[in-house]
Coordinates of C-alpha atoms and ligand atoms in Angstrom, one line a residue:
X1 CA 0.0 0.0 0.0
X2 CA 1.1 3.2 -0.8
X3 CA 2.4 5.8 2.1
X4 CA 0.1 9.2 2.5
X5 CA 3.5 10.9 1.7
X6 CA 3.4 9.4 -1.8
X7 CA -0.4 9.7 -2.8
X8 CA -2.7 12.2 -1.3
X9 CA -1.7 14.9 1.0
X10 CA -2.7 14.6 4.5
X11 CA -6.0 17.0 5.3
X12 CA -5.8 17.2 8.8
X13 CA -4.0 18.6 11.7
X14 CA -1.0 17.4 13.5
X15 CA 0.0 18.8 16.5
X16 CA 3.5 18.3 18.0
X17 CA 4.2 17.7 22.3
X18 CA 0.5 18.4 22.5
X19 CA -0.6 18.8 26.4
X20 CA -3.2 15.9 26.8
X21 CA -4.7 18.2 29.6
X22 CA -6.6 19.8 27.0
X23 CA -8.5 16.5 25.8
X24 CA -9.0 14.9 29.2
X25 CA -12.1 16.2 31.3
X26 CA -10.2 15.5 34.4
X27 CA -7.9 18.8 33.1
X28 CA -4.7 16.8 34.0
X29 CA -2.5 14.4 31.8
X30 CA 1.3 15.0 30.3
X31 CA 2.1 16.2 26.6
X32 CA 1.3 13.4 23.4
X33 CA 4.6 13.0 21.1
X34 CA 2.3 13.8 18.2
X35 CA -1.9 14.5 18.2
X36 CA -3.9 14.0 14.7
X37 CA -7.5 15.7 13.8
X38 CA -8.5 13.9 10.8
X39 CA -10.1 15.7 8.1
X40 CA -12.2 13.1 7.6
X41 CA -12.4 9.1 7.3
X42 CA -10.7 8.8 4.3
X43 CA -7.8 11.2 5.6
X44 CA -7.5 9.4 9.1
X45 CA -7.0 5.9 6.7
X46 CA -4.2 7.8 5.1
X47 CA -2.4 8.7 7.9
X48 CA -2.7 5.7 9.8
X49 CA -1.5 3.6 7.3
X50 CA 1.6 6.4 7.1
X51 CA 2.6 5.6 10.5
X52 CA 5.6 3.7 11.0
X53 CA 4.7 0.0 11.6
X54 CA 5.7 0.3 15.2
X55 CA 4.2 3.3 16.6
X56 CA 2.0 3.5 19.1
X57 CA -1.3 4.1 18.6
X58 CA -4.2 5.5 20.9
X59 CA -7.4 6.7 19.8
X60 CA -9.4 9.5 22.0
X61 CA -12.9 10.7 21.8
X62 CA -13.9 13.8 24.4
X63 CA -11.1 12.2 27.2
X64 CA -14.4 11.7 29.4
X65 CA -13.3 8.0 30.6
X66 CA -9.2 8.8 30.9
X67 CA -6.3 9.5 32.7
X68 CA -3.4 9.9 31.1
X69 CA -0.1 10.3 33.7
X70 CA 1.7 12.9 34.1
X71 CA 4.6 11.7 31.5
X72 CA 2.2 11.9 28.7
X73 CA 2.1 9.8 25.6
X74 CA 4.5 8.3 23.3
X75 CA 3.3 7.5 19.8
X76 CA 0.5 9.3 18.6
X77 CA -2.9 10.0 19.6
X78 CA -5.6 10.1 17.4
X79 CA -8.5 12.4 18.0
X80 CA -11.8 11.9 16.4
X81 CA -14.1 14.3 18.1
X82 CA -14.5 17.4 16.2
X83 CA -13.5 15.3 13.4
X84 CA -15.5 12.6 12.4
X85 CA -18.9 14.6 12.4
X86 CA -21.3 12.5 9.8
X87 CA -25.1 11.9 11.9
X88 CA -27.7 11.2 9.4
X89 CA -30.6 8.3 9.1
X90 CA -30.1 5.3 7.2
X91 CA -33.8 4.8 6.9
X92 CA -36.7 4.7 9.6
X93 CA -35.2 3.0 12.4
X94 CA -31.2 3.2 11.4
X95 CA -29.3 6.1 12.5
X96 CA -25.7 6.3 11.5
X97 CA -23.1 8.2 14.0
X98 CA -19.8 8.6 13.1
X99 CA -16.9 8.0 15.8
X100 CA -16.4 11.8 16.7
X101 CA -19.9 13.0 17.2
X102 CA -21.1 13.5 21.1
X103 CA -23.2 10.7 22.2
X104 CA -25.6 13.5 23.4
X105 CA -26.1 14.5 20.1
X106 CA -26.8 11.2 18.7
X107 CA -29.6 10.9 21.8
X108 CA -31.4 14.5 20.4
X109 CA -31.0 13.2 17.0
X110 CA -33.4 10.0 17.6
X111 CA -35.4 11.6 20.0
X112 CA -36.1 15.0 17.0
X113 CA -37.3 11.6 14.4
X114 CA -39.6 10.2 16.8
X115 CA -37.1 6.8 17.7
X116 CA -36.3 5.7 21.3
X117 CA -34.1 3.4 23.3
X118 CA -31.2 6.2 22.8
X119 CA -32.4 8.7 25.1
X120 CA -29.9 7.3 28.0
X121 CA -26.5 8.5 25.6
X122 CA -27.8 11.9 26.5
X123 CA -26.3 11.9 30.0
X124 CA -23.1 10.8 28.7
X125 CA -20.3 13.1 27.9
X126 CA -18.1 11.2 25.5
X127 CA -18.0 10.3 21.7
X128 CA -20.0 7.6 19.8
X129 CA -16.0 5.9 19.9
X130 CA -15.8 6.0 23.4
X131 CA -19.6 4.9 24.0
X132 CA -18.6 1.7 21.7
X133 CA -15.2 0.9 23.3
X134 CA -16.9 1.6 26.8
X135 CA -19.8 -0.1 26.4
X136 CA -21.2 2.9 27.4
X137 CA -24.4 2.7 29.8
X138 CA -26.6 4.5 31.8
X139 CA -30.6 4.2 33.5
X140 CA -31.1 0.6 31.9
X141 CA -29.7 1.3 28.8
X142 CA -26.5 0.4 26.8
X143 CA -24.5 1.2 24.3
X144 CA -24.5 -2.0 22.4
X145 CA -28.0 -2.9 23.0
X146 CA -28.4 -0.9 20.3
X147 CA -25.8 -1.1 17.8
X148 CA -26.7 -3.3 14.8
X149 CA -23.3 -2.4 12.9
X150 CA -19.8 -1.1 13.4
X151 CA -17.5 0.3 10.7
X152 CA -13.9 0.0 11.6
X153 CA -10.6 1.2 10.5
X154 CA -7.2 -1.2 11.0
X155 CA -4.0 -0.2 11.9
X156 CA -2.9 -1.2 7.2
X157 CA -5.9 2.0 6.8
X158 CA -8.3 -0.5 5.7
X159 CA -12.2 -0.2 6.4
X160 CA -14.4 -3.0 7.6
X161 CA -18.2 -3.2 8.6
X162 CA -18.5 -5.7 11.5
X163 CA -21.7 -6.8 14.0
X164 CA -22.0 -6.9 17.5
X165 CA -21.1 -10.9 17.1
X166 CA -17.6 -10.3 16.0
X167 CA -17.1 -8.9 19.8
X168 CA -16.9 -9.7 23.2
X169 CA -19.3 -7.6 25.3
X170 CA -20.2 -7.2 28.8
X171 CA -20.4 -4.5 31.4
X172 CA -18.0 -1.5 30.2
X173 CA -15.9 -3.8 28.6
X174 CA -15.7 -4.6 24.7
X175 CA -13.2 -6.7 22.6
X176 CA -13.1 -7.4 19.1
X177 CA -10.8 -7.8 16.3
X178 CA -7.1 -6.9 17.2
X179 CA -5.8 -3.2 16.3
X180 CA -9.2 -2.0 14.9
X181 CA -11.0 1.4 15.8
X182 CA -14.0 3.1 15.3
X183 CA -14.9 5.0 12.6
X184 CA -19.1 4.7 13.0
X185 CA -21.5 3.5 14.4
X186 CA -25.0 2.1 12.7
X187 CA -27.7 2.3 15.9
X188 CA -31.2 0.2 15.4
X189 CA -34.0 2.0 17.1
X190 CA -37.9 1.7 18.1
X191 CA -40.6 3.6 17.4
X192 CA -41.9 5.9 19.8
X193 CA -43.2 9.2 20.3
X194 CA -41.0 12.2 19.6
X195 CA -42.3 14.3 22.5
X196 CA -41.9 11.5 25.1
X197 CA -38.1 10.6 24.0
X198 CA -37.2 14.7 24.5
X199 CA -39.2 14.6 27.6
X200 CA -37.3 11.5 28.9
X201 CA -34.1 13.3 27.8
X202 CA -34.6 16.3 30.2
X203 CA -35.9 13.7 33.4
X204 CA -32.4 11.7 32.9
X205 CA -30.3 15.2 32.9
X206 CA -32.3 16.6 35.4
X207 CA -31.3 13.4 37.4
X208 CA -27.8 13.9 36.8
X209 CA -27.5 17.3 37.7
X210 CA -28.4 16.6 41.6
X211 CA -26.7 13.7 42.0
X212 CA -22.8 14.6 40.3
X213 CA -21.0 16.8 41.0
X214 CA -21.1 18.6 37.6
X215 CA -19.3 22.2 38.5
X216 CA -15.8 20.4 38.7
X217 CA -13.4 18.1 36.3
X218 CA -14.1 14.4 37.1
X219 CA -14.2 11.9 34.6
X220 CA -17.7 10.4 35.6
X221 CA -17.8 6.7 37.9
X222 CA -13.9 6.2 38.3
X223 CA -14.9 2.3 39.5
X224 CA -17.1 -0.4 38.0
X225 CA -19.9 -1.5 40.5
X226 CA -19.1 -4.7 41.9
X227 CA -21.5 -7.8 41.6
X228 CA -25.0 -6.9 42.9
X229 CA -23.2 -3.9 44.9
X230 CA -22.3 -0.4 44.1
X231 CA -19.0 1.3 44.4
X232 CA -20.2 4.4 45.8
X233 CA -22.1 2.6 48.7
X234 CA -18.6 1.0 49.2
X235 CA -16.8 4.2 49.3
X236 CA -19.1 5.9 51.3
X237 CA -19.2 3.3 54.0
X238 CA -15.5 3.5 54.1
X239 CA -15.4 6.7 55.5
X240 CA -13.4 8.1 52.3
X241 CA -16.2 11.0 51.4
X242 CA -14.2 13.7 50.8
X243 CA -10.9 12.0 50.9
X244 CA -8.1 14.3 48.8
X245 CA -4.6 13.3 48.4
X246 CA -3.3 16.9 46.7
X247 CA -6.5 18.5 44.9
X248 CA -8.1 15.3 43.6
X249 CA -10.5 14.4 45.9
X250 CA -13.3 11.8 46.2
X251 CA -16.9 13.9 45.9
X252 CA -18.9 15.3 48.5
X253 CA -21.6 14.5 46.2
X254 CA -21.6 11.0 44.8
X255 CA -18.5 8.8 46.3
X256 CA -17.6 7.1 43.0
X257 CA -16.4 10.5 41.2
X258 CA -12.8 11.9 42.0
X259 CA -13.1 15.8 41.5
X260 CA -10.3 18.0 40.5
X261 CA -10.4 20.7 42.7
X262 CA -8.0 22.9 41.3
X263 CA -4.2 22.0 39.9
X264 CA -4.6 17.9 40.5
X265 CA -2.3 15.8 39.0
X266 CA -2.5 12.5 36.8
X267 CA 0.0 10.9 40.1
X268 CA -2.8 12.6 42.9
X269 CA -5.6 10.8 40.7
X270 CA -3.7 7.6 41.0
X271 CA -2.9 7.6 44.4
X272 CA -6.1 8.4 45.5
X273 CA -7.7 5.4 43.6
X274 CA -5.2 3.2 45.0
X275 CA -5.9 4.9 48.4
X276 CA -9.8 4.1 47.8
X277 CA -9.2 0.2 46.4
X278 CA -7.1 -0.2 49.3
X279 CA -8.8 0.7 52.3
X280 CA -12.1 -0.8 50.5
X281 CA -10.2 -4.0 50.3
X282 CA -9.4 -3.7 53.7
X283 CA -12.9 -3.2 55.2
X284 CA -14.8 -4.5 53.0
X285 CA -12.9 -7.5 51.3
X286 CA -14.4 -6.1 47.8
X287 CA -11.7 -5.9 44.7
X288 CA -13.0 -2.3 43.5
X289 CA -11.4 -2.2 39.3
X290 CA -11.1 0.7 37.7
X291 CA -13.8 1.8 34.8
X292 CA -11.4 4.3 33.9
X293 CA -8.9 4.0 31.8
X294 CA -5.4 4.7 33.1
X295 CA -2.5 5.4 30.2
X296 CA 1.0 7.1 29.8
X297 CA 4.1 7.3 31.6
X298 CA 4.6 8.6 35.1
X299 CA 6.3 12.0 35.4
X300 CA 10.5 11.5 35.4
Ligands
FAD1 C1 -19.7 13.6 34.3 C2 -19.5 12.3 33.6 C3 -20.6 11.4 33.6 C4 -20.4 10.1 33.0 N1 -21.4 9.2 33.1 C5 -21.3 8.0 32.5 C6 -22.4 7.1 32.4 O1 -23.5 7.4 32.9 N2 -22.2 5.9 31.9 C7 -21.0 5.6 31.3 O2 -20.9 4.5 30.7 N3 -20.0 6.4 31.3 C8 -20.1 7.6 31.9 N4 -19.0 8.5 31.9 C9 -17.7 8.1 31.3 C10 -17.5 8.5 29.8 O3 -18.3 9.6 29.5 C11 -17.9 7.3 28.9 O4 -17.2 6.2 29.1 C12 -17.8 7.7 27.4 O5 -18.4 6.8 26.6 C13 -16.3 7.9 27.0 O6 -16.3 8.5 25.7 P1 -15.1 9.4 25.3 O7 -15.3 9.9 23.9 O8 -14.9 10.6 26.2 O9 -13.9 8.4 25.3 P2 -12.4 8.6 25.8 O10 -12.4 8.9 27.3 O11 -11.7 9.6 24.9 O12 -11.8 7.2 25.6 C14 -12.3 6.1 26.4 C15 -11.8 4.8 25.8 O13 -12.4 4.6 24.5 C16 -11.4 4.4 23.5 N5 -11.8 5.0 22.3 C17 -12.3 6.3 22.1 N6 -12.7 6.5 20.8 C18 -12.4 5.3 20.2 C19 -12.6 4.8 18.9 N7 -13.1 5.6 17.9 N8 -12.3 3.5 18.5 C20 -11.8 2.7 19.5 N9 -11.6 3.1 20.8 C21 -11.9 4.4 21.1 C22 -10.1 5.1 24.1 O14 -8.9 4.6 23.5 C23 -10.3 4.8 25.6 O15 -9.7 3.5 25.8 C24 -19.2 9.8 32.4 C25 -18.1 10.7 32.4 C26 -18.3 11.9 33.0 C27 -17.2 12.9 33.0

């Protein structure tokens, strides 16, 4: 296959020691080696395939599920919201999202046409890629409940169309084909009433709103629930409310969110959520894992 550098010009924009505390909603994270907006699909396919064989690769949405250390990022980071924009319908009950687009957006989107089951991604502050690498969920619903296709990109820039049986998927955790991302996504939805579905949008936010603490940088539920348990009750009956180890600190509000309260760092995340598996280990016997996902290198 031919490299970018001999075919096409690359479209897009590549950014050089880019701080990943811009793309992360916890506001903390070191610099990437290199960042990449594609223009579009067909540009991000270009590029990939440009990248040296060995270089590391790690795709980001809205930075609504990450911490990245201190150290930052070697390789290159791939950034798809903002980029990859395309919403439209299919036909009556298929709406196709590509990778970049705000879940929220995807949620209004259905509700405007009069289709429900996706009112639930309105709550959630990531990408349609990060809803379908998280397994997104939220009030009942889930991200792959309704997904009746997938298009992908491989690490050679070629495109594939897969269904939810070529992956593995349980509770916010999805694998599939080997060094594959998401380009789109094609959602299968109901019928319903187009009044209801933005009604039920504005009860879920509404929810939200008084029970997280949405005026500081968090990065949503930092542990899964365990087994018919939830992480917050565990937290909270630990005594660790309001824990802070430097200025992140566990929420006053709901115990499962660590808030940055001004100048955290990726390490005072880290230790924190150690600090908070330990001592619920300790009291509880529980195994709290992380839903977040931890990446980078630690600060030298
Ligand atoms: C206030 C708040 C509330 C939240 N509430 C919820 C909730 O109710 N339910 C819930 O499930 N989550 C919740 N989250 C977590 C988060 O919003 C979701 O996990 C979201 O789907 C992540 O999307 P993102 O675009 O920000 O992904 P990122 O954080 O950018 O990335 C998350 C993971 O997805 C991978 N990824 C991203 N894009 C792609 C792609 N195109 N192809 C392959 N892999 C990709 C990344 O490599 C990374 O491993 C909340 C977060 C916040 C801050």
């Amino acid at each position: 296959m031919m490299p970018a550098s001999s075919s096409l010009p690359l479209r897009g924009r590549l950014l050089k020691q880019e701080p990943m505390s811009r793309h992360t909603s916890w506001r903390v994270g070191g610099p990437a080696d290199q960042l990449y907006i594609p223009a579009d699909a067909d540009d991000l396919a270009m590029f990939v395939q440009s990248l040296p064989a060995k270089e590391a690769v790690h795709w980001i949405g809205l930075g609504s599920n990450l911490l990245v250390r201190d150290g930052g990022l070697r390789g290159t980071v791939i950034m798809t919201s903002g980029a990859l924009n395309g919403l439209s319908a299919l036909n009556e009950s298929t709406v196709r999202a590509e990778a970049g687009v705000a879940s929220a957006k995807v949620a209004r989107f259905c509700a405007e046409r009069g289709l429900t089951s996706g009112e639930f991604l309105a709550g959630i502050p990531g990408t349609v890629g990060g809803a379908l690498a998280m397994n997104a969920g939220a009030f009942g619903g889930e991200t792959w409940k309704i997904v009746a296709a997938v298009e992908t990109l491989d690490r050679q820039g070629k495109r594939h169309t897969r269904t939810p049986a070529d992956y593995k998927i349980s509770y916010r955790a999805v694998s599939g084909p080997q060094n594959e991302w998401f380009l789109a996504a094609h959602f299968r939805l109901h019928a319903g009433d187009s009044t209801q579905g933005k009604t039920l949008i504005k009860t879920l936010l509404a929810k939200r709103g008084a029970t997280q603490p949405t005026q500081l940088p968090n990065a949503g539920s930092v542990f899964k629930n365990p087994p018919n348990d939830h992480a917050a009750r565990l937290i909270e009956a630990s005594g660790l409310k309001g824990t802070c180890i430097g200025a992140a600190c566990v929420s006053e509000l709901h115990a499962n969110f660590i808030v940055n309260t001004g100048g955290a760092t990726a390490a005072n995340i880290e230790r924190l959520i150690a600090k908070i598996q330990a001592t619920v280990k300790n009291l509880h016997g529980v195994t709290l894992e992380t839903e977040v996902r931890v990446i980078g290198e630690n600060d030298e």
